[in-house]
mmCIF file of C-alpha atoms and ligand atoms in Angstrom:
data_model
loop_
_atom_site.group_PDB
_atom_site.id
_atom_site.type_symbol
_atom_site.label_atom_id
_atom_site.label_comp_id
_atom_site.label_asym_id
_atom_site.label_seq_id
_atom_site.Cartn_x
_atom_site.Cartn_y
_atom_site.Cartn_z
ATOM 1 C CA MET L 250 -13.158 7.297 9.010
ATOM 2 C CA SER L 251 -15.007 4.313 8.998
ATOM 3 C CA CYS L 252 -13.288 1.263 7.678
ATOM 4 C CA SER L 253 -16.873 -0.702 7.268
ATOM 5 C CA GLY L 254 -17.910 0.677 4.037
ATOM 6 C CA GLY L 255 -14.397 0.791 2.293
ATOM 7 C CA ARG L 256 -14.038 -2.619 2.399
ATOM 8 C CA VAL L 257 -12.576 -4.091 -0.567
ATOM 9 C CA MET L 258 -11.865 -7.637 -1.223
ATOM 10 C CA VAL L 259 -8.638 -8.610 -4.141
ATOM 11 C CA GLY L 260 -7.504 -12.574 -4.935
ATOM 12 C CA HIS L 261 -4.631 -13.013 -6.644
ATOM 13 C CA TYR L 262 -3.646 -15.507 -7.967
ATOM 14 C CA TYR L 263 0.401 -16.011 -9.557
ATOM 15 C CA PRO L 264 1.339 -19.470 -11.376
ATOM 16 C CA TYR L 265 4.229 -20.734 -11.849
ATOM 17 C CA CYS L 266 6.919 -18.645 -14.195
ATOM 18 C CA PRO L 267 9.189 -20.614 -15.786
ATOM 19 C CA GLU L 268 11.471 -16.987 -16.188
ATOM 20 C CA PRO L 269 11.443 -15.399 -12.958
ATOM 21 C CA ASN L 270 13.693 -13.240 -13.239
ATOM 22 C CA LYS L 271 12.572 -12.232 -17.135
ATOM 23 C CA THR L 272 9.536 -10.573 -15.020
ATOM 24 C CA VAL L 273 7.865 -9.948 -11.670
ATOM 25 C CA GLY L 274 4.256 -10.958 -9.826
ATOM 26 C CA ILE L 275 3.469 -7.436 -8.647
ATOM 27 C CA ALA L 276 5.656 -4.364 -9.493
ATOM 28 C CA SER L 277 6.679 -2.510 -6.449
ATOM 29 C CA HIS L 278 3.904 -0.070 -4.848
ATOM 30 C CA THR L 279 2.333 0.966 -1.736
ATOM 31 C CA ASP L 280 -1.068 0.770 -1.248
ATOM 32 C CA PRO L 281 -3.335 3.790 -1.386
ATOM 33 C CA GLY L 282 -5.383 3.287 1.188
ATOM 34 C CA VAL L 283 -5.554 3.457 4.793
ATOM 35 C CA LEU L 284 -4.424 -0.583 5.879
ATOM 36 C CA THR L 285 -4.549 -2.935 3.741
ATOM 37 C CA VAL L 286 -4.964 -6.932 5.665
ATOM 38 C CA LEU L 287 -3.436 -9.440 3.521
ATOM 39 C CA LEU L 288 -3.604 -13.638 3.809
ATOM 40 C CA GLN L 289 -0.184 -15.277 2.213
ATOM 41 C CA ASP L 290 -0.693 -18.841 1.165
ATOM 42 C CA GLN L 291 2.970 -21.048 2.256
ATOM 43 C CA VAL L 292 4.352 -20.105 -1.535
ATOM 44 C CA GLY L 293 5.595 -17.059 -0.731
ATOM 45 C CA GLY L 294 6.981 -13.862 -2.586
ATOM 46 C CA LEU L 295 6.173 -10.878 -0.657
ATOM 47 C CA GLN L 296 8.705 -8.631 -0.344
ATOM 48 C CA VAL L 297 8.514 -5.128 1.833
ATOM 49 C CA LYS L 298 10.774 -2.545 1.597
ATOM 50 C CA HIS L 299 13.183 -2.247 4.885
ATOM 51 C CA ASP L 300 16.186 0.002 5.154
ATOM 52 C CA GLY L 301 15.954 0.622 1.188
ATOM 53 C CA LYS L 302 16.787 -3.394 0.905
ATOM 54 C CA TRP L 303 13.765 -6.362 0.102
ATOM 55 C CA VAL L 304 13.082 -7.869 3.188
ATOM 56 C CA ASN L 305 11.120 -11.246 2.042
ATOM 57 C CA VAL L 306 7.986 -11.648 3.905
ATOM 58 C CA LYS L 307 8.567 -15.676 5.761
ATOM 59 C CA PRO L 308 5.055 -16.668 5.247
ATOM 60 C CA VAL L 309 3.424 -17.765 8.912
ATOM 61 C CA HIS L 310 0.535 -20.530 8.806
ATOM 62 C CA GLY L 311 -2.426 -18.586 9.759
ATOM 63 C CA ALA L 312 -0.625 -15.341 10.027
ATOM 64 C CA LEU L 313 -2.328 -12.173 8.489
ATOM 65 C CA VAL L 314 -0.090 -9.355 6.792
ATOM 66 C CA ILE L 315 -1.134 -5.710 7.991
ATOM 67 C CA ASN L 316 0.864 -3.327 5.136
ATOM 68 C CA VAL L 317 -0.219 1.026 6.661
ATOM 69 C CA GLY L 318 -1.091 2.653 3.147
ATOM 70 C CA ASP L 319 -0.928 6.657 1.822
ATOM 71 C CA LEU L 320 -4.254 7.596 3.568
ATOM 72 C CA LEU L 321 -2.574 6.361 6.775
ATOM 73 C CA GLN L 322 0.543 8.163 6.445
ATOM 74 C CA MET L 323 -0.628 11.192 5.467
ATOM 75 C CA ILE L 324 -4.013 11.177 7.954
ATOM 76 C CA SER L 325 -1.168 10.498 10.622
ATOM 77 C CA ASN L 326 1.875 13.179 9.499
ATOM 78 C CA ASP L 327 4.040 10.719 9.024
ATOM 79 C CA LYS L 328 3.725 8.214 12.236
ATOM 80 C CA TYR L 329 2.803 5.463 10.282
ATOM 81 C CA ILE L 330 5.153 5.504 7.184
ATOM 82 C CA SER L 331 3.205 3.128 3.929
ATOM 83 C CA VAL L 332 5.175 0.632 2.982
ATOM 84 C CA GLU L 333 6.838 0.021 -0.040
ATOM 85 C CA HIS L 334 6.050 -3.320 -1.312
ATOM 86 C CA ARG L 335 6.649 -5.802 -4.535
ATOM 87 C CA VAL L 336 6.071 -9.325 -5.067
ATOM 88 C CA TYR L 337 8.284 -11.196 -7.745
ATOM 89 C CA ALA L 338 7.188 -13.801 -10.242
ATOM 90 C CA ASN L 339 6.976 -17.866 -9.024
ATOM 91 C CA PRO L 340 9.393 -19.667 -9.250
ATOM 92 C CA GLN L 341 7.502 -23.238 -7.174
ATOM 93 C CA HIS L 342 6.025 -25.136 -9.382
ATOM 94 C CA GLU L 343 2.460 -24.946 -8.125
ATOM 95 C CA PRO L 344 0.583 -21.761 -8.047
ATOM 96 C CA ARG L 345 1.277 -18.350 -4.953
ATOM 97 C CA VAL L 346 -2.536 -17.772 -3.816
ATOM 98 C CA SER L 347 -2.794 -14.597 -1.815
ATOM 99 C CA ILE L 348 -5.668 -12.410 -0.438
ATOM 100 C CA ALA L 349 -5.688 -8.382 -0.164
ATOM 101 C CA VAL L 350 -8.160 -6.903 2.182
ATOM 102 C CA PHE L 351 -8.347 -2.850 1.238
ATOM 103 C CA CYS L 352 -9.876 -0.906 4.250
ATOM 104 C CA ASN L 353 -10.288 2.776 2.423
ATOM 105 C CA PRO L 354 -12.410 5.991 3.853
ATOM 106 C CA SER L 355 -16.241 5.157 2.993
ATOM 107 C CA ILE L 356 -17.339 8.969 3.372
ATOM 108 C CA ARG L 357 -15.713 10.424 -0.619
ATOM 109 C CA ASP L 358 -16.184 13.479 -0.071
ATOM 110 C CA ASP L 359 -16.003 14.682 3.377
ATOM 111 C CA LEU L 360 -12.093 16.627 3.723
ATOM 112 C CA TYR L 361 -8.851 13.791 4.545
ATOM 113 C CA GLY L 362 -5.111 15.398 5.255
ATOM 114 C CA PRO L 363 -3.311 15.298 9.361
ATOM 115 C CA LEU L 364 -5.543 14.934 12.092
ATOM 116 C CA PRO L 365 -5.656 18.262 13.932
ATOM 117 C CA GLU L 366 -4.064 16.530 17.280
ATOM 118 C CA LEU L 367 -1.448 15.556 15.211
ATOM 119 C CA VAL L 368 -0.670 19.014 14.329
ATOM 120 C CA SER L 369 0.738 22.154 16.544
ATOM 121 C CA PRO L 370 3.018 24.747 15.451
ATOM 122 C CA GLU L 371 5.934 23.015 16.082
ATOM 123 C CA VAL L 372 5.076 20.040 14.073
ATOM 124 C CA PRO L 373 3.241 21.530 10.898
ATOM 125 C CA ALA L 374 0.915 19.856 9.006
ATOM 126 C CA LEU L 375 3.012 18.015 6.126
ATOM 127 C CA TYR L 376 0.825 17.658 3.907
ATOM 128 C CA GLN L 377 -3.201 19.131 2.010
ATOM 129 C CA GLN L 378 -6.470 18.347 2.346
ATOM 130 C CA PHE L 379 -8.344 16.654 -0.580
ATOM 131 C CA THR L 380 -11.637 14.512 -0.852
ATOM 132 C CA TYR L 381 -11.039 10.499 -1.311
ATOM 133 C CA SER L 382 -12.972 11.094 -4.783
ATOM 134 C CA GLU L 383 -10.139 13.729 -5.717
ATOM 135 C CA PHE L 384 -7.457 11.221 -3.850
ATOM 136 C CA MET L 385 -8.774 7.959 -5.746
ATOM 137 C CA ARG L 386 -8.491 10.001 -8.908
ATOM 138 C CA LYS L 387 -5.074 10.673 -8.499
ATOM 139 C CA PHE L 388 -4.505 7.017 -7.766
ATOM 140 C CA PHE L 389 -6.348 6.005 -10.967
ATOM 141 C CA THR L 390 -4.020 8.092 -12.838
ATOM 142 C CA LYS L 391 -0.506 7.447 -12.141
ATOM 143 C CA GLU L 392 1.797 4.494 -12.178
ATOM 144 C CA LEU L 393 2.177 1.805 -10.441
ATOM 145 C CA ASP L 394 5.627 3.513 -8.228
ATOM 146 C CA GLY L 395 7.075 4.062 -5.347
ATOM 147 C CA LYS L 396 4.983 7.045 -3.416
ATOM 148 C CA SER L 397 3.917 8.862 -6.325
ATOM 149 C CA LEU L 398 0.931 9.504 -4.158
ATOM 150 C CA ILE L 399 2.384 10.792 -1.020
ATOM 151 C CA LYS L 400 4.369 13.029 -3.412
ATOM 152 C CA TYR L 401 1.218 14.953 -5.123
ATOM 153 C CA PHE L 402 -0.344 15.410 -1.449
ATOM 154 C CA SER L 403 3.294 16.818 0.465
ATOM 155 C CA LEU L 404 2.972 20.173 1.261
ATOM 156 C CA GLU L 405 7.120 20.199 0.998
ATOM 157 C CA ASN L 406 9.060 18.786 -1.958
ATOM 158 C CA LYS L 407 9.855 15.193 -0.986
HETATM 159 O O1 AKG I 1285 -0.051 -11.255 -3.107
HETATM 160 C C1 AKG I 1285 0.884 -10.347 -2.486
HETATM 161 O O2 AKG I 1285 1.366 -10.810 -1.362
HETATM 162 C C2 AKG I 1285 0.644 -8.614 -2.348
HETATM 163 C C3 AKG I 1285 -0.848 -8.252 -2.945
HETATM 164 C C4 AKG I 1285 -1.069 -6.714 -3.009
HETATM 165 O O3 AKG I 1285 0.771 -5.825 -2.889
HETATM 166 C C5 AKG I 1285 -1.801 -5.588 -3.240
HETATM 167 O O4 AKG I 1285 -2.756 -6.023 -3.824
HETATM 168 O O5 AKG I 1285 -2.456 -4.649 -2.914
HETATM 169 FE FE1 FE2 I 1286 0.005 -3.828 -2.179
#
């Protein structure tokens, strides 16, 4: 798999929100692809779910946040787990800007699934194989919610 052909850059702009407890910046989700590289500014607002609790990701000047996505979870047969994250509505009187680069496979019709090296009679595959086209079709028809892509391709009932 190569990341070079499948990178997408997205810029997010979160304006000041006078009533932040009535809405969200981005609802809780996992990123679908392999890895996401994220640059935050100094405003903050990103949270990740850790041990069932939302934890603030403190913005550090010059630092990049790397999120594991659903594809990496499935290809690694759960060696890496995709991270649930969200952004709260911005209560600061200055806008928040973030830039995300999504690293995805570049070949749509190859089969993806747990890498053969990670699967054995003792450690069975946890996910079915799928093409990236099929994966993205499913992604675009799902709600922006927790782990439904992972559940859809899972061979177990998670
Ligand atoms: O703005 C952020 O910090 C996060 C953006 C995000 O989660 C995404 O683009 O998938
Ligand atoms: Fe995200």
